[in-house]
Amino acid sequence: MMEEMDIETLKKQVKRAKRIASEHAGELHDLVEDRLPKAYEEIPQMAQACYDACQQWAQLSAQLEQRQALEAS
């Protein structure tokens, strides 16, 4: 039962991380669409935040897949 809770918790974390990554991607998109070239200096910081959020989502997703594979076996 504890493993199931862990998987459910991990699913929630993956969902939250995906939402955060999508928000950062949207902010980056808005920068490109609406504020460039004037706000070009914001690119590195916004891109890094988006990258970090996507990396967090990828790591959590991989953990979830591993847990689900272990449970299935």
Tab-separated table of N, CA and C in Angstrom:
chain	number	residue	atom	x	y	z
A	1	MET	N	0.827	-1.203	0.000
A	1	MET	CA	0.000	0.000	0.000
A	1	MET	C	0.868	1.264	0.000
A	2	MET	N	1.980	1.235	0.708
A	2	MET	CA	2.866	2.392	0.754
A	2	MET	C	3.416	2.698	-0.635
A	3	GLU	N	3.743	1.659	-1.402
A	3	GLU	CA	4.250	1.892	-2.747
A	3	GLU	C	3.213	2.590	-3.608
A	4	GLU	N	1.947	2.213	-3.467
A	4	GLU	CA	0.881	2.858	-4.234
A	4	GLU	C	0.800	4.345	-3.890
A	5	MET	N	0.891	4.661	-2.602
A	5	MET	CA	0.890	6.070	-2.204
A	5	MET	C	2.067	6.792	-2.827
A	6	ASP	N	3.216	6.153	-2.826
A	6	ASP	CA	4.395	6.777	-3.419
A	6	ASP	C	4.186	7.046	-4.907
A	7	ILE	N	3.581	6.102	-5.589
A	7	ILE	CA	3.324	6.282	-7.020
A	7	ILE	C	2.315	7.406	-7.237
A	8	GLU	N	1.279	7.431	-6.419
A	8	GLU	CA	0.280	8.506	-6.558
A	8	GLU	C	0.900	9.868	-6.258
A	9	THR	N	1.726	9.931	-5.258
A	9	THR	CA	2.424	11.183	-4.932
A	9	THR	C	3.321	11.598	-6.087
A	10	LEU	N	4.027	10.626	-6.639
A	10	LEU	CA	4.915	10.910	-7.759
A	10	LEU	C	4.124	11.382	-8.982
A	11	LYS	N	2.962	10.786	-9.213
A	11	LYS	CA	2.106	11.233	-10.325
A	11	LYS	C	1.709	12.691	-10.148
A	12	LYS	N	1.374	13.068	-8.921
A	12	LYS	CA	1.005	14.468	-8.643
A	12	LYS	C	2.199	15.399	-8.862
A	13	GLN	N	3.381	14.939	-8.438
A	13	GLN	CA	4.582	15.752	-8.624
A	13	GLN	C	4.908	15.916	-10.102
A	14	VAL	N	4.737	14.857	-10.884
A	14	VAL	CA	4.975	14.933	-12.334
A	14	VAL	C	3.997	15.919	-12.965
A	15	LYS	N	2.741	15.827	-12.573
A	15	LYS	CA	1.720	16.724	-13.121
A	15	LYS	C	2.029	18.183	-12.781
A	16	ARG	N	2.441	18.419	-11.541
A	16	ARG	CA	2.781	19.777	-11.110
A	16	ARG	C	4.015	20.280	-11.859
A	17	ALA	N	5.027	19.429	-11.987
A	17	ALA	CA	6.254	19.820	-12.686
A	17	ALA	C	5.972	20.137	-14.156
A	18	LYS	N	5.069	19.372	-14.769
A	18	LYS	CA	4.706	19.632	-16.165
A	18	LYS	C	4.008	20.982	-16.295
A	19	ARG	N	3.136	21.287	-15.335
A	19	ARG	CA	2.437	22.586	-15.355
A	19	ARG	C	3.431	23.728	-15.214
A	20	ILE	N	4.378	23.584	-14.297
A	20	ILE	CA	5.389	24.628	-14.084
A	20	ILE	C	6.252	24.801	-15.337
A	21	ALA	N	6.665	23.689	-15.940
A	21	ALA	CA	7.462	23.761	-17.172
A	21	ALA	C	6.672	24.452	-18.278
A	22	SER	N	5.392	24.133	-18.376
A	22	SER	CA	4.543	24.769	-19.391
A	22	SER	C	4.398	26.262	-19.147
A	23	GLU	N	4.305	26.656	-17.876
A	23	GLU	CA	4.219	28.083	-17.545
A	23	GLU	C	5.495	28.807	-17.966
A	24	HIS	N	6.637	28.208	-17.681
A	24	HIS	CA	7.911	28.821	-18.089
A	24	HIS	C	8.022	28.887	-19.610
A	25	ALA	N	7.573	27.853	-20.288
A	25	ALA	CA	7.598	27.854	-21.752
A	25	ALA	C	6.703	28.967	-22.285
A	26	GLY	N	5.561	29.166	-21.651
A	26	GLY	CA	4.656	30.237	-22.062
A	26	GLY	C	5.269	31.611	-21.867
A	27	GLU	N	5.972	31.784	-20.753
A	27	GLU	CA	6.644	33.061	-20.495
A	27	GLU	C	7.738	33.318	-21.534
A	28	LEU	N	8.476	32.276	-21.861
A	28	LEU	CA	9.520	32.400	-22.873
A	28	LEU	C	8.904	32.727	-24.237
A	29	HIS	N	7.809	32.077	-24.545
A	29	HIS	CA	7.099	32.335	-25.798
A	29	HIS	C	6.632	33.791	-25.860
A	30	ASP	N	6.053	34.265	-24.753
A	30	ASP	CA	5.584	35.656	-24.709
A	30	ASP	C	6.742	36.634	-24.898
A	31	LEU	N	7.884	36.313	-24.308
A	31	LEU	CA	9.063	37.165	-24.483
A	31	LEU	C	9.421	37.241	-25.967
A	32	VAL	N	9.470	36.101	-26.610
A	32	VAL	CA	9.846	36.052	-28.022
A	32	VAL	C	8.805	36.777	-28.881
A	33	GLU	N	7.550	36.518	-28.630
A	33	GLU	CA	6.482	37.080	-29.460
A	33	GLU	C	6.250	38.574	-29.234
A	34	ASP	N	6.359	39.011	-27.976
A	34	ASP	CA	5.885	40.354	-27.647
A	34	ASP	C	6.963	41.362	-27.272
A	35	ARG	N	8.113	40.888	-26.765
A	35	ARG	CA	9.027	41.853	-26.172
A	35	ARG	C	10.404	41.893	-26.800
A	36	LEU	N	10.678	41.017	-27.743
A	36	LEU	CA	11.976	41.075	-28.416
A	36	LEU	C	11.903	42.056	-29.578
A	37	PRO	N	12.954	42.696	-29.944
A	37	PRO	CA	14.323	42.560	-29.469
A	37	PRO	C	14.643	43.402	-28.231
A	38	LYS	N	13.723	44.268	-27.835
A	38	LYS	CA	14.036	45.187	-26.744
A	38	LYS	C	14.435	44.468	-25.448
A	39	ALA	N	13.800	43.356	-25.117
A	39	ALA	CA	14.039	42.667	-23.849
A	39	ALA	C	15.001	41.485	-24.003
A	40	TYR	N	15.903	41.587	-24.971
A	40	TYR	CA	16.805	40.467	-25.271
A	40	TYR	C	17.634	40.017	-24.074
A	41	GLU	N	17.929	40.919	-23.149
A	41	GLU	CA	18.758	40.560	-21.998
A	41	GLU	C	18.059	39.594	-21.044
A	42	GLU	N	16.748	39.450	-21.172
A	42	GLU	CA	15.996	38.526	-20.322
A	42	GLU	C	16.083	37.076	-20.817
A	43	ILE	N	16.563	36.890	-22.048
A	43	ILE	CA	16.574	35.543	-22.639
A	43	ILE	C	17.336	34.523	-21.791
A	44	PRO	N	18.583	34.772	-21.383
A	44	PRO	CA	19.317	33.734	-20.650
A	44	PRO	C	18.625	33.277	-19.362
A	45	GLN	N	18.149	34.211	-18.573
A	45	GLN	CA	17.513	33.871	-17.298
A	45	GLN	C	16.207	33.104	-17.533
A	46	MET	N	15.397	33.571	-18.467
A	46	MET	CA	14.132	32.898	-18.739
A	46	MET	C	14.352	31.524	-19.363
A	47	ALA	N	15.320	31.433	-20.250
A	47	ALA	CA	15.622	30.142	-20.882
A	47	ALA	C	16.133	29.150	-19.849
A	48	GLN	N	16.969	29.601	-18.930
A	48	GLN	CA	17.495	28.714	-17.884
A	48	GLN	C	16.376	28.224	-16.974
A	49	ALA	N	15.468	29.121	-16.606
A	49	ALA	CA	14.341	28.726	-15.755
A	49	ALA	C	13.472	27.692	-16.461
A	50	CYS	N	13.241	27.891	-17.748
A	50	CYS	CA	12.449	26.948	-18.535
A	50	CYS	C	13.172	25.603	-18.637
A	51	TYR	N	14.454	25.629	-18.906
A	51	TYR	CA	15.261	24.416	-18.994
A	51	TYR	C	15.237	23.648	-17.674
A	52	ASP	N	15.445	24.362	-16.575
A	52	ASP	CA	15.456	23.724	-15.259
A	52	ASP	C	14.113	23.076	-14.945
A	53	ALA	N	13.027	23.766	-15.271
A	53	ALA	CA	11.690	23.224	-15.025
A	53	ALA	C	11.440	21.982	-15.878
A	54	CYS	N	11.873	22.014	-17.124
A	54	CYS	CA	11.712	20.848	-18.004
A	54	CYS	C	12.567	19.685	-17.516
A	55	GLN	N	13.753	19.976	-17.040
A	55	GLN	CA	14.639	18.937	-16.518
A	55	GLN	C	14.021	18.299	-15.270
A	56	GLN	N	13.435	19.103	-14.410
A	56	GLN	CA	12.769	18.584	-13.208
A	56	GLN	C	11.621	17.660	-13.607
A	57	TRP	N	10.827	18.079	-14.585
A	57	TRP	CA	9.725	17.240	-15.074
A	57	TRP	C	10.264	15.921	-15.630
A	58	ALA	N	11.336	15.978	-16.412
A	58	ALA	CA	11.902	14.772	-17.013
A	58	ALA	C	12.410	13.810	-15.939
A	59	GLN	N	13.054	14.328	-14.930
A	59	GLN	CA	13.567	13.476	-13.849
A	59	GLN	C	12.428	12.805	-13.085
A	60	LEU	N	11.405	13.566	-12.755
A	60	LEU	CA	10.263	13.000	-12.042
A	60	LEU	C	9.532	11.976	-12.906
A	61	SER	N	9.407	12.272	-14.190
A	61	SER	CA	8.746	11.335	-15.103
A	61	SER	C	9.504	10.023	-15.182
A	62	ALA	N	10.821	10.107	-15.221
A	62	ALA	CA	11.644	8.900	-15.272
A	62	ALA	C	11.485	8.091	-13.976
A	63	GLN	N	11.452	8.775	-12.847
A	63	GLN	CA	11.245	8.084	-11.567
A	63	GLN	C	9.897	7.377	-11.543
A	64	LEU	N	8.873	8.057	-12.034
A	64	LEU	CA	7.539	7.466	-12.073
A	64	LEU	C	7.525	6.229	-12.965
A	65	GLU	N	8.128	6.319	-14.121
A	65	GLU	CA	8.179	5.172	-15.032
A	65	GLU	C	8.895	3.995	-14.379
A	66	GLN	N	9.982	4.267	-13.670
A	66	GLN	CA	10.716	3.199	-12.990
A	66	GLN	C	9.865	2.547	-11.908
A	67	ARG	N	9.173	3.359	-11.127
A	67	ARG	CA	8.312	2.824	-10.067
A	67	ARG	C	7.187	1.973	-10.649
A	68	GLN	N	6.593	2.468	-11.722
A	68	GLN	CA	5.500	1.733	-12.352
A	68	GLN	C	5.998	0.414	-12.950
A	69	ALA	N	7.190	0.421	-13.515
A	69	ALA	CA	7.763	-0.800	-14.081
A	69	ALA	C	8.049	-1.820	-12.994
A	70	LEU	N	8.558	-1.350	-11.857
A	70	LEU	CA	8.821	-2.248	-10.726
A	70	LEU	C	7.528	-2.857	-10.185
A	71	GLU	N	6.502	-2.039	-10.133
A	71	GLU	CA	5.220	-2.524	-9.627
A	71	GLU	C	4.603	-3.559	-10.586
A	72	ALA	N	4.801	-3.349	-11.864
A	72	ALA	CA	4.229	-4.253	-12.867
A	72	ALA	C	4.950	-5.604	-12.900
A	73	SER	N	6.197	-5.620	-12.457
A	73	SER	CA	6.961	-6.875	-12.538
A	73	SER	C	6.782	-7.744	-11.311
